PDB file of C-alpha atoms in Angstrom:
ATOM      1  CA  MET A  82      29.796 -10.150 -15.623  1.00  0.00           C
ATOM      2  CA  GLY A  83      29.238  -6.795 -17.273  1.00  0.00           C
ATOM      3  CA  LEU A  84      28.838  -3.256 -16.076  1.00  0.00           C
ATOM      4  CA  ARG A  85      25.249  -2.131 -15.697  1.00  0.00           C
ATOM      5  CA  ILE A  86      24.448   1.453 -15.785  1.00  0.00           C
ATOM      6  CA  ASP A  87      21.052   2.858 -15.026  1.00  0.00           C
ATOM      7  CA  ARG A  88      19.997   6.407 -15.851  1.00  0.00           C
ATOM      8  CA  LYS A  89      17.772   8.058 -13.564  1.00  0.00           C
ATOM      9  CA  GLN A  90      16.887  11.769 -12.893  1.00  0.00           C
ATOM     10  CA  ASP A  91      16.543  12.953  -9.272  1.00  0.00           C
ATOM     11  CA  LYS A  92      13.393  14.240  -7.915  1.00  0.00           C
ATOM     12  CA  ARG A  93      12.482  16.516  -4.952  1.00  0.00           C
ATOM     13  CA  VAL A  94      11.152  14.354  -2.368  1.00  0.00           C
ATOM     14  CA  VAL A  95       9.022  15.367   0.830  1.00  0.00           C
ATOM     15  CA  HIS A  96       9.930  12.897   3.365  1.00  0.00           C
ATOM     16  CA  ALA A  97       7.027  11.423   5.321  1.00  0.00           C
ATOM     17  CA  CYS A  98       8.806   9.914   8.259  1.00  0.00           C
ATOM     18  CA  THR A  99       9.500  12.767  10.673  1.00  0.00           C
ATOM     19  CA  HIS A 100      10.817  10.596  13.465  1.00  0.00           C
ATOM     20  CA  ASN A 101      12.259   7.142  13.328  1.00  0.00           C
ATOM     21  CA  LEU A 102      12.501   5.873  16.768  1.00  0.00           C
ATOM     22  CA  ALA A 103      13.022   2.270  16.214  1.00  0.00           C
ATOM     23  CA  ASP A 104      13.251  -0.021  13.115  1.00  0.00           C
ATOM     24  CA  ILE A 105      14.018  -3.594  12.443  1.00  0.00           C
ATOM     25  CA  PRO A 106      17.674  -4.083  12.701  1.00  0.00           C
ATOM     26  CA  ASN A 107      19.610  -4.088   9.260  1.00  0.00           C
ATOM     27  CA  GLY A 108      16.240  -3.680   7.196  1.00  0.00           C
ATOM     28  CA  VAL A 109      13.806  -6.286   5.830  1.00  0.00           C
ATOM     29  CA  THR A 110      13.387  -7.648   2.224  1.00  0.00           C
ATOM     30  CA  VAL A 111       9.925  -6.681   0.580  1.00  0.00           C
ATOM     31  CA  CYS A 112       8.930  -9.022  -2.363  1.00  0.00           C
ATOM     32  CA  SER A 113       8.513  -7.270  -5.772  1.00  0.00           C
ATOM     33  CA  ALA A 114       6.250  -9.814  -7.086  1.00  0.00           C
ATOM     34  CA  ASP A 115       3.196  -8.341  -5.735  1.00  0.00           C
ATOM     35  CA  LEU A 116       4.151  -4.841  -6.887  1.00  0.00           C
ATOM     36  CA  VAL A 117       3.782  -3.041  -9.974  1.00  0.00           C
ATOM     37  CA  ALA A 118       7.002  -2.695 -11.722  1.00  0.00           C
ATOM     38  CA  GLY A 119       7.877   1.102 -12.614  1.00  0.00           C
ATOM     39  CA  ARG A 120       6.057   2.579  -9.922  1.00  0.00           C
ATOM     40  CA  VAL A 121       7.350   3.560  -6.362  1.00  0.00           C
ATOM     41  CA  LEU A 122       7.050   1.723  -3.021  1.00  0.00           C
ATOM     42  CA  GLN A 123       6.229   5.019  -1.251  1.00  0.00           C
ATOM     43  CA  GLU A 124       7.736   6.042   2.184  1.00  0.00           C
ATOM     44  CA  GLY A 125       5.207   5.040   4.815  1.00  0.00           C
ATOM     45  CA  THR A 126       3.983   1.941   2.960  1.00  0.00           C
ATOM     46  CA  VAL A 127       2.701  -0.598   5.335  1.00  0.00           C
ATOM     47  CA  ILE A 128       4.556  -4.009   5.422  1.00  0.00           C
ATOM     48  CA  GLY A 129       3.799  -7.363   6.853  1.00  0.00           C
ATOM     49  CA  LYS A 130       5.413 -10.497   6.929  1.00  0.00           C
ATOM     50  CA  ASP A 131       4.399 -13.970   5.472  1.00  0.00           C
ATOM     51  CA  GLU A 132       5.190 -17.485   6.850  1.00  0.00           C
ATOM     52  CA  ALA A 133       8.676 -17.652   5.289  1.00  0.00           C
ATOM     53  CA  GLY A 134       9.929 -14.448   6.691  1.00  0.00           C
ATOM     54  CA  LEU A 135       9.616 -12.413   3.498  1.00  0.00           C
ATOM     55  CA  PHE A 136       7.954  -9.188   3.762  1.00  0.00           C
ATOM     56  CA  HIS A 137       5.205  -7.775   1.406  1.00  0.00           C
ATOM     57  CA  ALA A 138       3.353  -4.405   0.985  1.00  0.00           C
ATOM     58  CA  VAL A 139       0.062  -4.207   2.547  1.00  0.00           C
ATOM     59  CA  LYS A 140      -1.535  -2.694  -0.480  1.00  0.00           C
ATOM     60  CA  THR A 141      -4.115   0.296  -0.251  1.00  0.00           C
ATOM     61  CA  ALA A 142      -5.610   2.837  -2.296  1.00  0.00           C
ATOM     62  CA  ARG A 143      -6.920   6.137  -1.383  1.00  0.00           C
ATOM     63  CA  VAL A 144     -10.531   6.746  -2.438  1.00  0.00           C
ATOM     64  CA  THR A 145     -10.831  10.133  -4.266  1.00  0.00           C
ATOM     65  CA  GLU A 146     -14.605  10.085  -4.769  1.00  0.00           C
ATOM     66  CA  GLU A 147     -17.459   8.923  -2.477  1.00  0.00           C
ATOM     67  CA  ALA A 148     -19.246   5.948  -3.392  1.00  0.00           C
ATOM     68  CA  THR A 149     -22.573   4.255  -2.044  1.00  0.00           C
ATOM     69  CA  ASN A 150     -22.926   1.106  -0.214  1.00  0.00           C
ATOM     70  CA  ALA A 151     -24.103  -0.463  -3.500  1.00  0.00           C
ATOM     71  CA  ALA A 152     -21.209   0.464  -5.632  1.00  0.00           C
ATOM     72  CA  THR A 153     -18.915  -1.707  -7.314  1.00  0.00           C
ATOM     73  CA  SER A 154     -16.433   0.680  -8.849  1.00  0.00           C
ATOM     74  CA  TYR A 155     -14.394   2.811  -6.710  1.00  0.00           C
ATOM     75  CA  LYS A 156     -12.191   6.056  -7.997  1.00  0.00           C
ATOM     76  CA  VAL A 157      -8.776   5.950  -6.200  1.00  0.00           C
ATOM     77  CA  ALA A 158      -5.581   7.907  -6.331  1.00  0.00           C
ATOM     78  CA  LYS A 159      -2.822   6.947  -8.808  1.00  0.00           C
ATOM     79  CA  GLY A 160       0.070   5.182  -7.621  1.00  0.00           C
ATOM     80  CA  HIS A 161      -1.365   2.090  -5.839  1.00  0.00           C
ATOM     81  CA  HIS A 162      -0.016  -1.424  -6.391  1.00  0.00           C
ATOM     82  CA  PHE A 163      -3.538  -3.353  -6.972  1.00  0.00           C
ATOM     83  CA  LYS A 164      -3.659  -5.788  -9.817  1.00  0.00           C
ATOM     84  CA  LYS A 165      -6.564  -7.603 -11.403  1.00  0.00           C
ATOM     85  CA  GLY A 166      -7.313 -10.785  -9.024  1.00  0.00           C
ATOM     86  CA  ASP A 167      -6.246  -8.895  -5.836  1.00  0.00           C
ATOM     87  CA  PHE A 168      -8.905  -9.031  -3.005  1.00  0.00           C
ATOM     88  CA  VAL A 169      -9.985  -5.760  -1.446  1.00  0.00           C
ATOM     89  CA  MET A 170     -11.804  -4.945   1.594  1.00  0.00           C
ATOM     90  CA  LEU A 171     -12.935  -1.862   3.394  1.00  0.00           C
ATOM     91  CA  LYS A 172     -12.565  -2.905   7.108  1.00  0.00           C
ATOM     92  CA  VAL A 173     -11.378  -6.265   8.730  1.00  0.00           C
ATOM     93  CA  GLY A 174     -14.342  -8.449   9.560  1.00  0.00           C
ATOM     94  CA  GLY A 175     -16.208  -6.979   6.561  1.00  0.00           C
ATOM     95  CA  LYS A 176     -16.721  -8.173   2.902  1.00  0.00           C
ATOM     96  CA  ALA A 177     -13.855  -8.728   0.651  1.00  0.00           C
ATOM     97  CA  TYR A 178     -14.058  -9.446  -3.161  1.00  0.00           C
ATOM     98  CA  ALA A 179     -11.956  -9.635  -6.072  1.00  0.00           C
ATOM     99  CA  VAL A 180     -10.622  -6.873  -8.329  1.00  0.00           C
ATOM    100  CA  THR A 181     -12.291  -7.641 -11.710  1.00  0.00           C
ATOM    101  CA  GLY A 182     -10.737  -4.600 -13.513  1.00  0.00           C
ATOM    102  CA  ILE A 183      -8.566  -1.450 -13.240  1.00  0.00           C
ATOM    103  CA  ASP A 184      -9.254   1.656 -15.483  1.00  0.00           C
ATOM    104  CA  SER A 185      -6.154   3.806 -15.613  1.00  0.00           C
ATOM    105  CA  SER A 186      -7.257   5.714 -18.677  1.00  0.00           C
ATOM    106  CA  GLU A 187      -8.181   9.101 -16.656  1.00  0.00           C
ATOM    107  CA  ALA A 188      -5.222  11.405 -15.779  1.00  0.00           C
ATOM    108  CA  THR A 189      -6.487  12.176 -12.055  1.00  0.00           C
ATOM    109  CA  HIS A 190      -7.430   8.739 -10.781  1.00  0.00           C
ATOM    110  CA  ASP A 191      -7.774   5.068 -11.570  1.00  0.00           C
ATOM    111  CA  THR A 192     -11.128   3.198 -11.300  1.00  0.00           C
ATOM    112  CA  ILE A 193     -10.775  -0.063  -9.337  1.00  0.00           C
ATOM    113  CA  THR A 194     -14.024  -2.387 -10.353  1.00  0.00           C
ATOM    114  CA  VAL A 195     -14.931  -5.256  -7.718  1.00  0.00           C
ATOM    115  CA  GLY A 196     -17.120  -8.230  -8.495  1.00  0.00           C
ATOM    116  CA  THR A 197     -19.733  -7.685  -6.012  1.00  0.00           C
ATOM    117  CA  THR A 198     -20.431  -4.575  -3.759  1.00  0.00           C
ATOM    118  CA  LEU A 199     -18.213  -4.142  -0.549  1.00  0.00           C
ATOM    119  CA  GLY A 200     -21.639  -3.429   0.961  1.00  0.00           C
ATOM    120  CA  GLU A 201     -20.601   0.103   2.813  1.00  0.00           C
ATOM    121  CA  ALA A 202     -20.493   3.725   1.934  1.00  0.00           C
ATOM    122  CA  VAL A 203     -17.290   5.122   1.189  1.00  0.00           C
ATOM    123  CA  LYS A 204     -16.022   8.825   1.732  1.00  0.00           C
ATOM    124  CA  VAL A 205     -13.171  10.490   0.072  1.00  0.00           C
ATOM    125  CA  GLY A 206      -9.877   9.817   1.870  1.00  0.00           C
ATOM    126  CA  ASP A 207     -10.878   6.150   2.911  1.00  0.00           C
ATOM    127  CA  ALA A 208      -8.737   3.220   2.255  1.00  0.00           C
ATOM    128  CA  LEU A 209      -9.269   0.160   0.082  1.00  0.00           C
ATOM    129  CA  VAL A 210      -6.992  -2.585   1.656  1.00  0.00           C
ATOM    130  CA  GLU A 211      -5.836  -5.795   0.249  1.00  0.00           C
ATOM    131  CA  ALA A 212      -7.687  -8.754   1.765  1.00  0.00           C
ATOM    132  CA  LYS A 213      -6.341 -12.394   2.324  1.00  0.00           C
ATOM    133  CA  ALA A 214      -9.439 -14.190   0.463  1.00  0.00           C
ATOM    134  CA  GLN A 215     -12.853 -13.607  -0.980  1.00  0.00           C
ATOM    135  CA  ALA A 216     -15.372 -13.152   2.062  1.00  0.00           C
ATOM    136  CA  ALA A 217     -19.061 -12.307   2.398  1.00  0.00           C
ATOM    137  CA  SER A 218     -18.147 -11.470   5.971  1.00  0.00           C
ATOM    138  CA  GLY A 219     -15.030 -11.741   8.210  1.00  0.00           C
ATOM    139  CA  ALA A 220     -12.494 -10.467   5.788  1.00  0.00           C
ATOM    140  CA  ALA A 221      -9.004 -10.309   6.941  1.00  0.00           C
ATOM    141  CA  PHE A 222      -5.369  -8.685   6.143  1.00  0.00           C
ATOM    142  CA  LYS A 223      -3.503 -10.633   3.590  1.00  0.00           C
ATOM    143  CA  TYR A 224      -0.163  -9.565   5.345  1.00  0.00           C
ATOM    144  CA  LYS A 225      -0.651  -8.486   9.191  1.00  0.00           C
ATOM    145  CA  PRO A 226       0.946  -4.928   9.366  1.00  0.00           C
ATOM    146  CA  LYS A 227       4.235  -5.173  11.202  1.00  0.00           C
ATOM    147  CA  ALA A 228       6.186  -1.838  10.269  1.00  0.00           C
ATOM    148  CA  MET A 229       6.193   0.996   7.461  1.00  0.00           C
ATOM    149  CA  THR A 230       8.971   1.682   5.064  1.00  0.00           C
ATOM    150  CA  GLY A 231      11.259   4.642   6.099  1.00  0.00           C
ATOM    151  CA  ASP A 232      12.109   5.565   2.553  1.00  0.00           C
ATOM    152  CA  SER A 233      10.748   5.512  -0.894  1.00  0.00           C
ATOM    153  CA  TYR A 234      12.053   2.930  -3.508  1.00  0.00           C
ATOM    154  CA  ASP A 235      11.694   2.476  -7.288  1.00  0.00           C
ATOM    155  CA  VAL A 236       9.973  -0.994  -8.173  1.00  0.00           C
ATOM    156  CA  GLU A 237      12.013  -2.949 -10.485  1.00  0.00           C
ATOM    157  CA  ALA A 238      10.551  -6.456 -11.881  1.00  0.00           C
ATOM    158  CA  LEU A 239      12.205  -9.331 -10.349  1.00  0.00           C
ATOM    159  CA  ASN A 240      14.148  -7.639  -7.937  1.00  0.00           C
ATOM    160  CA  ASN A 241      13.207  -7.853  -4.166  1.00  0.00           C
ATOM    161  CA  HIS A 242      13.781  -4.599  -2.351  1.00  0.00           C
ATOM    162  CA  PHE A 243      15.827  -4.121   0.698  1.00  0.00           C
ATOM    163  CA  VAL A 244      14.013  -1.336   2.899  1.00  0.00           C
ATOM    164  CA  THR A 245      14.102   0.396   6.167  1.00  0.00           C
ATOM    165  CA  ALA A 246      11.137  -0.816   8.218  1.00  0.00           C
ATOM    166  CA  VAL A 247      10.104   1.537  11.100  1.00  0.00           C
ATOM    167  CA  THR A 248       8.219   0.026  14.082  1.00  0.00           C
ATOM    168  CA  ILE A 249       7.947   3.088  16.243  1.00  0.00           C
ATOM    169  CA  GLY A 250       7.866   6.465  14.658  1.00  0.00           C
ATOM    170  CA  GLN A 251       6.000   9.620  13.287  1.00  0.00           C
ATOM    171  CA  PHE A 252       4.839  10.053   9.529  1.00  0.00           C
ATOM    172  CA  LYS A 253       2.931  12.827   7.942  1.00  0.00           C
ATOM    173  CA  GLY A 254      -0.575  11.224   6.863  1.00  0.00           C
ATOM    174  CA  SER A 255      -0.905  13.660   3.712  1.00  0.00           C
ATOM    175  CA  VAL A 256       2.148  12.076   1.942  1.00  0.00           C
ATOM    176  CA  ILE A 257       1.812   8.431   2.651  1.00  0.00           C
ATOM    177  CA  PRO A 258      -0.313   5.790   1.024  1.00  0.00           C
ATOM    178  CA  ALA A 259      -3.879   5.379   2.376  1.00  0.00           C
ATOM    179  CA  VAL A 260      -4.163   3.955   6.035  1.00  0.00           C
ATOM    180  CA  SER A 261      -7.256   2.669   7.342  1.00  0.00           C
ATOM    181  CA  ASP A 262      -8.243   2.614  11.049  1.00  0.00           C
ATOM    182  CA  ASP A 263      -7.664  -1.320  11.009  1.00  0.00           C
ATOM    183  CA  ILE A 264      -4.207  -0.691  10.045  1.00  0.00           C
ATOM    184  CA  LYS A 265      -3.597   2.254  12.601  1.00  0.00           C
ATOM    185  CA  ALA A 266      -5.036  -0.312  15.402  1.00  0.00           C
ATOM    186  CA  ALA A 267      -2.483  -2.820  14.255  1.00  0.00           C
ATOM    187  CA  LEU A 268       0.595  -0.430  14.406  1.00  0.00           C
ATOM    188  CA  PRO A 269       0.083   1.301  17.793  1.00  0.00           C
ATOM    189  CA  ASN A 270       3.556   2.681  17.868  1.00  0.00           C
ATOM    190  CA  ILE A 271       3.190   4.475  14.509  1.00  0.00           C
ATOM    191  CA  PHE A 272       1.847   7.998  15.082  1.00  0.00           C
ATOM    192  CA  ILE A 273       0.210   9.606  11.733  1.00  0.00           C
ATOM    193  CA  PHE A 274      -0.593  13.307  11.831  1.00  0.00           C
TER     194      PHE A 274
END
């Protein structure tokens, strides 16, 4: 077994969690297979548990430009963890379709293209949310929201991440990943201001 040294540069971080009133004791393990290696699992990322007890990020992307109800491409803020083949929805009970492509060539945003329109007009600041499966109606969360991460973590390939999971707390909405009304309803003890 050899010595491993990683070289990293510290960056100034604005913390999103202003009050952590309760968390899951001893933290939880978040699966890295769903995430994009080299990006950051941001503080305030919503997480949910699978049947085996492993936690996963509830992927979201913040919309940066309005889109009509017939749109199949959505401009979103950089830093999301969506991959081609993931299913996206705008709300629980609505439509969900697969991501057919992600254009990351622009400096200011990514463009997520979906196979079929999600059927709703989208405003700036709305969230695309990962869905369980393709659905013409009745879309559901892939992982039901249980908590939010209490710190930021660098995502490394093939390494699951041990994180703080806040269940009762307060977060700054301007510095956390996009959160939909459905996610807020699923986490009634998290206050986002």
